[in-house]
């Protein structure tokens, strides 16, 4: 019921992160939060009016270029990974030379690609993954043909954090003359601290998605769309008859300055050492939790980055939810924990203590 005597801000509280275990979003870095608040009213869509936020976006893109191994990056701060992936497919369709375009990737692609394919009338061809959740490259090769305009590789899948074989997928893209896009929405801020081949310097990557509002610790909405060549951005541009500028390559028009401003602030504060330290911590936490599940007899999908999935019985899962843990399942019904900056060791210890208590209460402690 509406109470006109009290303010919404007195009545509603945002989710407390202390029990959030299955989200790819996390607490915004304090400096990024401050910049998000300062620039939320400034829209980069009107550079003639809001000059400073446009400069912040330019700097954010330059720093994102460093993260993804691109000396002269072209791109912008999107509303998220979904928009960046839509834009990648849009570029590929615009530059591809076919009446019946298709895009090829693995089953592990983010569902946002289904939206992109639907809107752009591109056929989406997904190769199966094996029992270790790895893409079948032979199948990708088979699916790619002369009408393939885009091949997508995921550098850190949403469900398990798996880094797909980016150089090999890049070769397949080149063999059919298709654009090669890497979706590093989740993995992009972890991978620089690893030995994986995933970025522009490691493979013939054309476009990339990287999400500052996930492990980048920027405020929502902040995704990143980056391209090797300016032609790829130009392919997205439409005429803007009402504006002083002649064209615009973004998907949305009015945009929050919170994304670009907080992305720049987060990168300035954390790139590269802060992100590396965060990754080491989150990776160690993921390993620790995987061991804890294993010691209790559960099947565990080994964490490749910071995601742990364990085959925990339904009744145990339900009781943990009832205790306030914000947990989700994978498509295979495993309990999936995403170790992000707000997920501390103490938090995981308290989660495992609750897991033990729940095991006592339920099936006599028997594992799956
Ligand atoms: C989260 C994610 C997306 C979608 O990003 P949003 O910012 O939620 O739109 C796309 N791809 C991957 C691999 C992701 O993990």
Short mmCIF file of C-alpha atoms and ligand atoms in Angstrom, two decimals:
data_model
loop_
_atom_site.label_atom_id
_atom_site.label_comp_id
_atom_site.label_asym_id
_atom_site.label_seq_id
_atom_site.Cartn_x
_atom_site.Cartn_y
_atom_site.Cartn_z
CA UNK A 1 0.00 0.00 0.00
CA UNK A 2 1.16 3.49 -0.77
CA UNK A 3 1.99 5.60 2.25
CA UNK A 4 2.35 9.21 1.19
CA UNK A 5 3.83 10.20 4.53
CA UNK A 6 7.01 8.22 4.17
CA UNK A 7 9.66 8.25 1.53
CA UNK A 8 10.45 5.23 -0.64
CA UNK A 9 14.07 5.45 0.45
CA UNK A 10 12.99 5.00 4.08
CA UNK A 11 10.88 1.98 3.29
CA UNK A 12 12.95 -0.09 0.87
CA UNK A 13 16.44 -1.50 1.28
CA UNK A 14 18.57 -2.99 -1.47
CA UNK A 15 19.72 -6.60 -1.23
CA UNK A 16 22.42 -7.13 1.38
CA UNK A 17 25.37 -8.80 -0.36
CA UNK A 18 26.36 -10.82 2.72
CA UNK A 19 24.53 -13.94 1.50
CA UNK A 20 24.64 -13.44 -2.27
CA UNK A 21 26.51 -16.44 -3.69
CA UNK A 22 25.20 -16.87 -7.23
CA UNK A 23 25.44 -13.44 -8.84
CA UNK A 24 28.00 -12.13 -11.30
CA UNK A 25 27.40 -8.65 -10.01
CA UNK A 26 29.05 -7.38 -6.88
CA UNK A 27 29.51 -4.31 -4.73
CA UNK A 28 30.61 -1.31 -6.75
CA UNK A 29 34.10 -0.05 -5.93
CA UNK A 30 33.72 3.04 -3.66
CA UNK A 31 35.38 5.43 -6.10
CA UNK A 32 33.34 3.99 -8.99
CA UNK A 33 30.17 4.40 -6.91
CA UNK A 34 31.04 8.02 -6.19
CA UNK A 35 31.60 8.71 -9.89
CA UNK A 36 28.38 6.89 -10.84
CA UNK A 37 26.41 9.14 -8.53
CA UNK A 38 28.14 12.27 -9.80
CA UNK A 39 27.58 11.50 -13.50
CA UNK A 40 24.23 9.71 -13.56
CA UNK A 41 22.46 12.77 -14.99
CA UNK A 42 24.96 13.27 -17.83
CA UNK A 43 24.18 11.43 -21.07
CA UNK A 44 27.09 10.67 -23.40
CA UNK A 45 24.52 10.68 -26.23
CA UNK A 46 24.78 14.50 -26.28
CA UNK A 47 28.51 15.22 -26.43
CA UNK A 48 27.89 18.89 -27.25
CA UNK A 49 26.13 19.27 -23.90
CA UNK A 50 27.82 16.74 -21.62
CA UNK A 51 31.48 17.08 -22.50
CA UNK A 52 33.12 15.64 -19.41
CA UNK A 53 31.28 12.33 -19.43
CA UNK A 54 32.28 11.86 -23.07
CA UNK A 55 35.91 12.40 -22.10
CA UNK A 56 35.50 9.86 -19.28
CA UNK A 57 34.08 7.34 -21.74
CA UNK A 58 37.02 7.88 -24.10
CA UNK A 59 39.41 7.23 -21.22
CA UNK A 60 37.43 4.19 -20.11
CA UNK A 61 37.64 2.71 -23.62
CA UNK A 62 41.41 3.35 -23.73
CA UNK A 63 41.89 1.51 -20.43
CA UNK A 64 39.59 -1.31 -21.53
CA UNK A 65 41.82 -1.54 -24.61
CA UNK A 66 44.78 -2.20 -22.30
CA UNK A 67 42.85 -4.95 -20.51
CA UNK A 68 42.01 -6.73 -23.80
CA UNK A 69 45.33 -6.21 -25.60
CA UNK A 70 44.24 -3.54 -28.08
CA UNK A 71 46.52 -0.52 -28.70
CA UNK A 72 43.92 1.56 -30.51
CA UNK A 73 40.56 0.39 -29.25
CA UNK A 74 37.31 1.47 -30.85
CA UNK A 75 34.16 1.05 -28.82
CA UNK A 76 31.93 2.41 -26.10
CA UNK A 77 30.43 1.61 -22.71
CA UNK A 78 27.18 -0.28 -23.30
CA UNK A 79 24.36 -1.11 -20.92
CA UNK A 80 25.87 -4.56 -20.44
CA UNK A 81 27.15 -7.69 -22.09
CA UNK A 82 23.85 -8.32 -23.84
CA UNK A 83 23.98 -5.01 -25.72
CA UNK A 84 27.65 -5.55 -26.60
CA UNK A 85 26.88 -9.02 -27.98
CA UNK A 86 23.93 -7.66 -29.98
CA UNK A 87 26.23 -5.01 -31.45
CA UNK A 88 28.83 -7.62 -32.38
CA UNK A 89 26.22 -9.59 -34.28
CA UNK A 90 24.90 -6.41 -35.89
CA UNK A 91 28.38 -5.51 -37.14
CA UNK A 92 28.91 -9.00 -38.49
CA UNK A 93 25.59 -8.98 -40.32
CA UNK A 94 26.24 -5.52 -41.77
CA UNK A 95 29.70 -6.42 -43.03
CA UNK A 96 28.90 -9.98 -44.08
CA UNK A 97 28.07 -10.69 -47.67
CA UNK A 98 25.06 -13.00 -47.61
CA UNK A 99 21.27 -13.01 -47.73
CA UNK A 100 20.96 -15.79 -45.17
CA UNK A 101 23.45 -15.01 -42.40
CA UNK A 102 24.22 -17.43 -39.58
CA UNK A 103 26.28 -17.21 -36.40
CA UNK A 104 28.14 -20.15 -34.87
CA UNK A 105 29.11 -20.78 -31.26
CA UNK A 106 28.74 -23.37 -28.52
CA UNK A 107 25.74 -24.34 -26.40
CA UNK A 108 27.43 -22.43 -23.60
CA UNK A 109 26.71 -19.07 -25.28
CA UNK A 110 24.83 -16.62 -23.11
CA UNK A 111 21.07 -16.62 -23.84
CA UNK A 112 21.39 -12.97 -24.89
CA UNK A 113 22.65 -14.26 -28.25
CA UNK A 114 19.22 -15.80 -28.78
CA UNK A 115 17.73 -12.33 -28.43
CA UNK A 116 20.34 -10.90 -30.79
CA UNK A 117 19.73 -13.57 -33.42
CA UNK A 118 15.98 -13.10 -33.10
CA UNK A 119 16.12 -9.33 -33.56
CA UNK A 120 18.65 -9.41 -36.37
CA UNK A 121 17.17 -12.39 -38.18
CA UNK A 122 20.44 -14.29 -38.01
CA UNK A 123 20.33 -18.06 -37.69
CA UNK A 124 22.07 -19.18 -34.49
CA UNK A 125 23.93 -22.50 -34.76
CA UNK A 126 25.10 -23.96 -31.46
CA UNK A 127 27.62 -26.78 -31.19
CA UNK A 128 27.15 -29.19 -28.29
CA UNK A 129 29.42 -29.32 -25.26
CA UNK A 130 30.74 -32.61 -23.82
CA UNK A 131 30.39 -34.03 -20.29
CA UNK A 132 33.18 -31.68 -19.17
CA UNK A 133 31.15 -28.76 -20.57
CA UNK A 134 33.75 -28.19 -23.32
CA UNK A 135 32.78 -27.16 -26.84
CA UNK A 136 33.11 -29.76 -29.60
CA UNK A 137 35.38 -28.01 -32.14
CA UNK A 138 34.70 -30.58 -34.85
CA UNK A 139 31.04 -29.68 -34.58
CA UNK A 140 31.80 -25.94 -34.73
CA UNK A 141 33.81 -26.56 -37.91
CA UNK A 142 30.93 -28.53 -39.37
CA UNK A 143 28.38 -25.80 -38.58
CA UNK A 144 30.41 -22.95 -40.09
CA UNK A 145 29.90 -22.33 -43.82
CA UNK A 146 29.97 -19.59 -46.47
CA UNK A 147 26.90 -17.93 -44.89
CA UNK A 148 28.53 -17.70 -41.46
CA UNK A 149 29.04 -14.02 -40.64
CA UNK A 150 30.02 -14.48 -37.00
CA UNK A 151 31.86 -17.06 -34.90
CA UNK A 152 31.67 -16.52 -31.13
CA UNK A 153 34.06 -17.84 -28.49
CA UNK A 154 33.28 -17.43 -24.80
CA UNK A 155 36.19 -16.52 -22.55
CA UNK A 156 34.59 -17.56 -19.28
CA UNK A 157 31.17 -19.13 -19.74
CA UNK A 158 28.32 -17.88 -17.60
CA UNK A 159 27.43 -21.21 -16.12
CA UNK A 160 30.85 -22.77 -15.35
CA UNK A 161 33.45 -20.10 -16.15
CA UNK A 162 35.05 -22.19 -18.87
CA UNK A 163 37.48 -20.48 -21.24
CA UNK A 164 36.78 -21.82 -24.71
CA UNK A 165 39.75 -22.44 -27.09
CA UNK A 166 39.90 -18.90 -28.51
CA UNK A 167 42.80 -19.33 -31.02
CA UNK A 168 41.20 -22.47 -32.50
CA UNK A 169 37.79 -20.79 -32.78
CA UNK A 170 39.51 -17.80 -34.40
CA UNK A 171 40.99 -20.12 -37.02
CA UNK A 172 37.57 -21.53 -37.78
CA UNK A 173 36.19 -17.98 -38.19
CA UNK A 174 39.06 -17.11 -40.56
CA UNK A 175 38.52 -20.29 -42.58
CA UNK A 176 34.99 -19.14 -43.52
CA UNK A 177 35.87 -15.44 -43.62
CA UNK A 178 33.58 -14.62 -40.70
CA UNK A 179 33.95 -12.01 -37.98
CA UNK A 180 35.36 -13.45 -34.76
CA UNK A 181 33.81 -12.22 -31.53
CA UNK A 182 34.97 -13.08 -28.02
CA UNK A 183 32.45 -12.81 -25.20
CA UNK A 184 34.49 -12.04 -22.09
CA UNK A 185 31.59 -10.42 -20.21
CA UNK A 186 32.30 -12.46 -17.10
CA UNK A 187 35.94 -13.47 -17.63
CA UNK A 188 37.51 -10.29 -18.96
CA UNK A 189 38.68 -8.85 -15.65
CA UNK A 190 40.05 -12.19 -14.42
CA UNK A 191 41.84 -13.43 -17.52
CA UNK A 192 44.73 -10.91 -17.63
CA UNK A 193 45.97 -12.60 -14.43
CA UNK A 194 45.94 -16.07 -16.05
CA UNK A 195 47.86 -17.93 -18.79
CA UNK A 196 44.82 -18.35 -21.03
CA UNK A 197 44.87 -17.15 -24.65
CA UNK A 198 41.76 -15.03 -24.87
CA UNK A 199 42.32 -11.46 -26.13
CA UNK A 200 43.13 -9.42 -29.25
CA UNK A 201 46.86 -10.03 -28.88
CA UNK A 202 46.44 -13.81 -28.65
CA UNK A 203 44.17 -14.55 -31.62
CA UNK A 204 42.61 -12.84 -34.67
CA UNK A 205 39.78 -11.36 -32.58
CA UNK A 206 37.62 -8.70 -34.29
CA UNK A 207 35.22 -7.68 -31.54
CA UNK A 208 34.92 -8.29 -27.82
CA UNK A 209 32.46 -7.99 -24.96
CA UNK A 210 33.77 -7.29 -21.46
CA UNK A 211 31.53 -6.29 -18.54
CA UNK A 212 32.79 -3.61 -16.15
CA UNK A 213 29.62 -4.09 -14.07
CA UNK A 214 30.63 -7.65 -13.20
CA UNK A 215 34.21 -8.31 -12.03
CA UNK A 216 35.21 -4.82 -13.16
CA UNK A 217 33.45 -3.47 -10.04
CA UNK A 218 31.83 -0.57 -11.92
CA UNK A 219 28.21 0.44 -11.35
CA UNK A 220 25.35 -1.06 -13.37
CA UNK A 221 24.81 -0.30 -16.28
CA UNK A 222 28.32 -0.79 -17.66
CA UNK A 223 29.25 -3.22 -20.40
CA UNK A 224 32.05 -2.87 -22.91
CA UNK A 225 31.96 -3.29 -26.68
CA UNK A 226 35.40 -3.17 -28.29
CA UNK A 227 36.46 -3.50 -31.92
CA UNK A 228 39.81 -3.88 -33.61
CA UNK A 229 38.87 -1.71 -36.61
CA UNK A 230 36.93 1.51 -36.73
CA UNK A 231 34.98 0.14 -39.75
CA UNK A 232 33.27 -2.26 -37.36
CA UNK A 233 31.91 0.61 -35.32
CA UNK A 234 31.11 2.61 -38.45
CA UNK A 235 29.01 -0.32 -39.65
CA UNK A 236 26.71 0.37 -36.69
CA UNK A 237 26.32 4.09 -37.24
CA UNK A 238 23.02 5.62 -38.26
CA UNK A 239 22.31 9.22 -39.31
CA UNK A 240 21.21 11.52 -36.53
CA UNK A 241 19.20 14.30 -38.19
CA UNK A 242 18.32 16.14 -34.95
CA UNK A 243 21.82 16.30 -33.56
CA UNK A 244 24.90 18.27 -34.36
CA UNK A 245 26.84 15.04 -34.71
CA UNK A 246 26.08 13.27 -37.95
CA UNK A 247 25.93 9.69 -36.75
CA UNK A 248 25.63 7.43 -33.73
CA UNK A 249 26.87 3.85 -33.32
CA UNK A 250 25.32 3.00 -29.93
CA UNK A 251 22.19 0.88 -29.59
CA UNK A 252 20.40 3.07 -27.05
CA UNK A 253 20.29 6.83 -27.43
CA UNK A 254 19.94 8.47 -24.00
CA UNK A 255 22.49 6.68 -21.86
CA UNK A 256 23.42 6.96 -18.21
CA UNK A 257 26.76 8.62 -17.56
CA UNK A 258 27.04 6.35 -14.50
CA UNK A 259 28.38 3.52 -16.65
CA UNK A 260 31.26 5.30 -18.40
CA UNK A 261 32.19 7.42 -15.37
CA UNK A 262 32.27 4.50 -12.95
CA UNK A 263 34.05 2.28 -15.47
CA UNK A 264 36.82 4.83 -15.78
CA UNK A 265 37.06 5.25 -12.00
CA UNK A 266 37.13 1.49 -11.35
CA UNK A 267 39.82 0.93 -13.98
CA UNK A 268 41.90 3.79 -12.68
CA UNK A 269 41.69 2.36 -9.16
CA UNK A 270 42.13 -1.34 -9.93
CA UNK A 271 43.85 -1.96 -13.27
CA UNK A 272 46.02 -4.01 -13.28
CA UNK A 273 47.16 -4.85 -9.72
CA UNK A 274 43.82 -4.51 -7.95
CA UNK A 275 42.09 -6.83 -10.42
CA UNK A 276 44.89 -9.36 -10.21
CA UNK A 277 44.77 -9.40 -6.40
CA UNK A 278 40.98 -9.75 -6.49
CA UNK A 279 41.25 -12.63 -8.95
CA UNK A 280 43.85 -14.48 -6.81
CA UNK A 281 41.60 -14.13 -3.78
CA UNK A 282 38.43 -15.22 -5.57
CA UNK A 283 40.18 -18.10 -7.29
CA UNK A 284 41.56 -19.36 -3.93
CA UNK A 285 38.06 -19.08 -2.47
CA UNK A 286 36.62 -21.08 -5.36
CA UNK A 287 39.23 -23.83 -4.86
CA UNK A 288 38.58 -23.86 -1.12
CA UNK A 289 34.83 -24.23 -1.63
CA UNK A 290 35.30 -26.92 -4.29
CA UNK A 291 37.40 -28.90 -1.76
CA UNK A 292 34.78 -28.39 0.94
CA UNK A 293 32.07 -29.82 -1.35
CA UNK A 294 34.33 -32.70 -2.39
CA UNK A 295 35.19 -33.60 1.22
CA UNK A 296 31.45 -33.95 1.82
CA UNK A 297 31.10 -36.40 -1.04
CA UNK A 298 29.52 -34.18 -3.67
CA UNK A 299 30.46 -34.21 -7.36
CA UNK A 300 32.09 -30.90 -8.20
CA UNK A 301 32.78 -29.18 -11.51
CA UNK A 302 36.34 -27.94 -11.01
CA UNK A 303 36.50 -24.16 -11.11
CA UNK A 304 38.38 -22.88 -14.15
CA UNK A 305 38.00 -19.24 -13.06
CA UNK A 306 35.87 -18.40 -10.01
CA UNK A 307 32.69 -20.48 -10.45
CA UNK A 308 32.08 -23.67 -8.46
CA UNK A 309 29.21 -26.03 -9.32
CA UNK A 310 28.34 -28.94 -7.01
CA UNK A 311 25.76 -31.68 -7.24
CA UNK A 312 23.94 -30.96 -3.99
CA UNK A 313 20.59 -32.71 -3.36
CA UNK A 314 17.44 -30.65 -3.75
CA UNK A 315 16.34 -30.79 -0.13
CA UNK A 316 19.73 -29.48 0.99
CA UNK A 317 19.57 -26.72 -1.62
CA UNK A 318 16.09 -25.70 -0.46
CA UNK A 319 17.12 -25.53 3.21
CA UNK A 320 20.12 -23.38 2.36
CA UNK A 321 17.82 -21.02 0.46
CA UNK A 322 15.51 -20.90 3.47
CA UNK A 323 18.47 -19.86 5.58
CA UNK A 324 18.76 -16.79 3.39
CA UNK A 325 21.56 -17.85 1.03
CA UNK A 326 20.92 -16.35 -2.40
CA UNK A 327 21.83 -19.36 -4.50
CA UNK A 328 20.91 -20.51 -8.00
CA UNK A 329 21.22 -23.74 -9.95
CA UNK A 330 22.85 -24.56 -13.28
CA UNK A 331 20.84 -26.07 -16.14
CA UNK A 332 22.08 -29.44 -14.82
CA UNK A 333 20.64 -28.62 -11.38
CA UNK A 334 24.00 -28.15 -9.69
CA UNK A 335 24.34 -25.53 -6.98
CA UNK A 336 26.41 -22.76 -8.59
CA UNK A 337 28.54 -20.37 -6.55
CA UNK A 338 30.19 -17.41 -8.26
CA UNK A 339 33.13 -16.13 -6.23
CA UNK A 340 33.06 -12.36 -6.73
CA UNK A 341 34.77 -9.61 -4.71
CA UNK A 342 32.03 -9.49 -2.07
CA UNK A 343 32.27 -13.27 -1.46
CA UNK A 344 34.82 -13.50 1.36
CA UNK A 345 36.34 -16.61 2.94
CA UNK A 346 34.39 -15.89 6.16
CA UNK A 347 31.18 -15.82 4.17
CA UNK A 348 32.01 -19.18 2.57
CA UNK A 349 32.95 -20.67 5.96
CA UNK A 350 29.60 -19.60 7.33
CA UNK A 351 27.90 -21.08 4.24
CA UNK A 352 29.70 -24.42 4.70
CA UNK A 353 28.78 -24.42 8.42
CA UNK A 354 25.13 -24.01 7.37
CA UNK A 355 25.60 -26.77 4.79
CA UNK A 356 26.83 -29.10 7.55
CA UNK A 357 23.93 -28.16 9.81
CA UNK A 358 21.45 -28.78 6.98
CA UNK A 359 23.06 -32.16 6.21
CA UNK A 360 22.51 -33.18 9.82
CA UNK A 361 18.83 -32.19 9.62
CA UNK A 362 18.04 -33.77 6.27
CA UNK A 363 19.17 -37.08 4.82
CA UNK A 364 21.36 -38.07 7.75
CA UNK A 365 24.29 -36.35 6.12
CA UNK A 366 24.38 -38.68 3.10
CA UNK A 367 25.73 -37.05 -0.04
CA UNK A 368 24.05 -37.13 -3.43
C1 LIG B 1 26.68 -11.92 -17.94
C2 LIG B 1 27.03 -12.37 -19.29
C3 LIG B 1 26.44 -11.78 -20.42
C4 LIG B 1 25.33 -10.78 -20.32
O1 LIG B 1 25.77 -9.59 -19.78
P1 LIG B 1 24.73 -8.55 -19.15
O2 LIG B 1 25.66 -7.50 -18.64
O3 LIG B 1 24.00 -9.28 -18.08
O4 LIG B 1 23.85 -8.08 -20.24
C5 LIG B 1 26.88 -12.17 -21.66
N1 LIG B 1 27.83 -13.12 -21.78
C6 LIG B 1 28.40 -13.71 -20.72
C7 LIG B 1 29.47 -14.75 -20.94
C8 LIG B 1 28.02 -13.38 -19.43
O5 LIG B 1 28.55 -14.00 -18.39
#
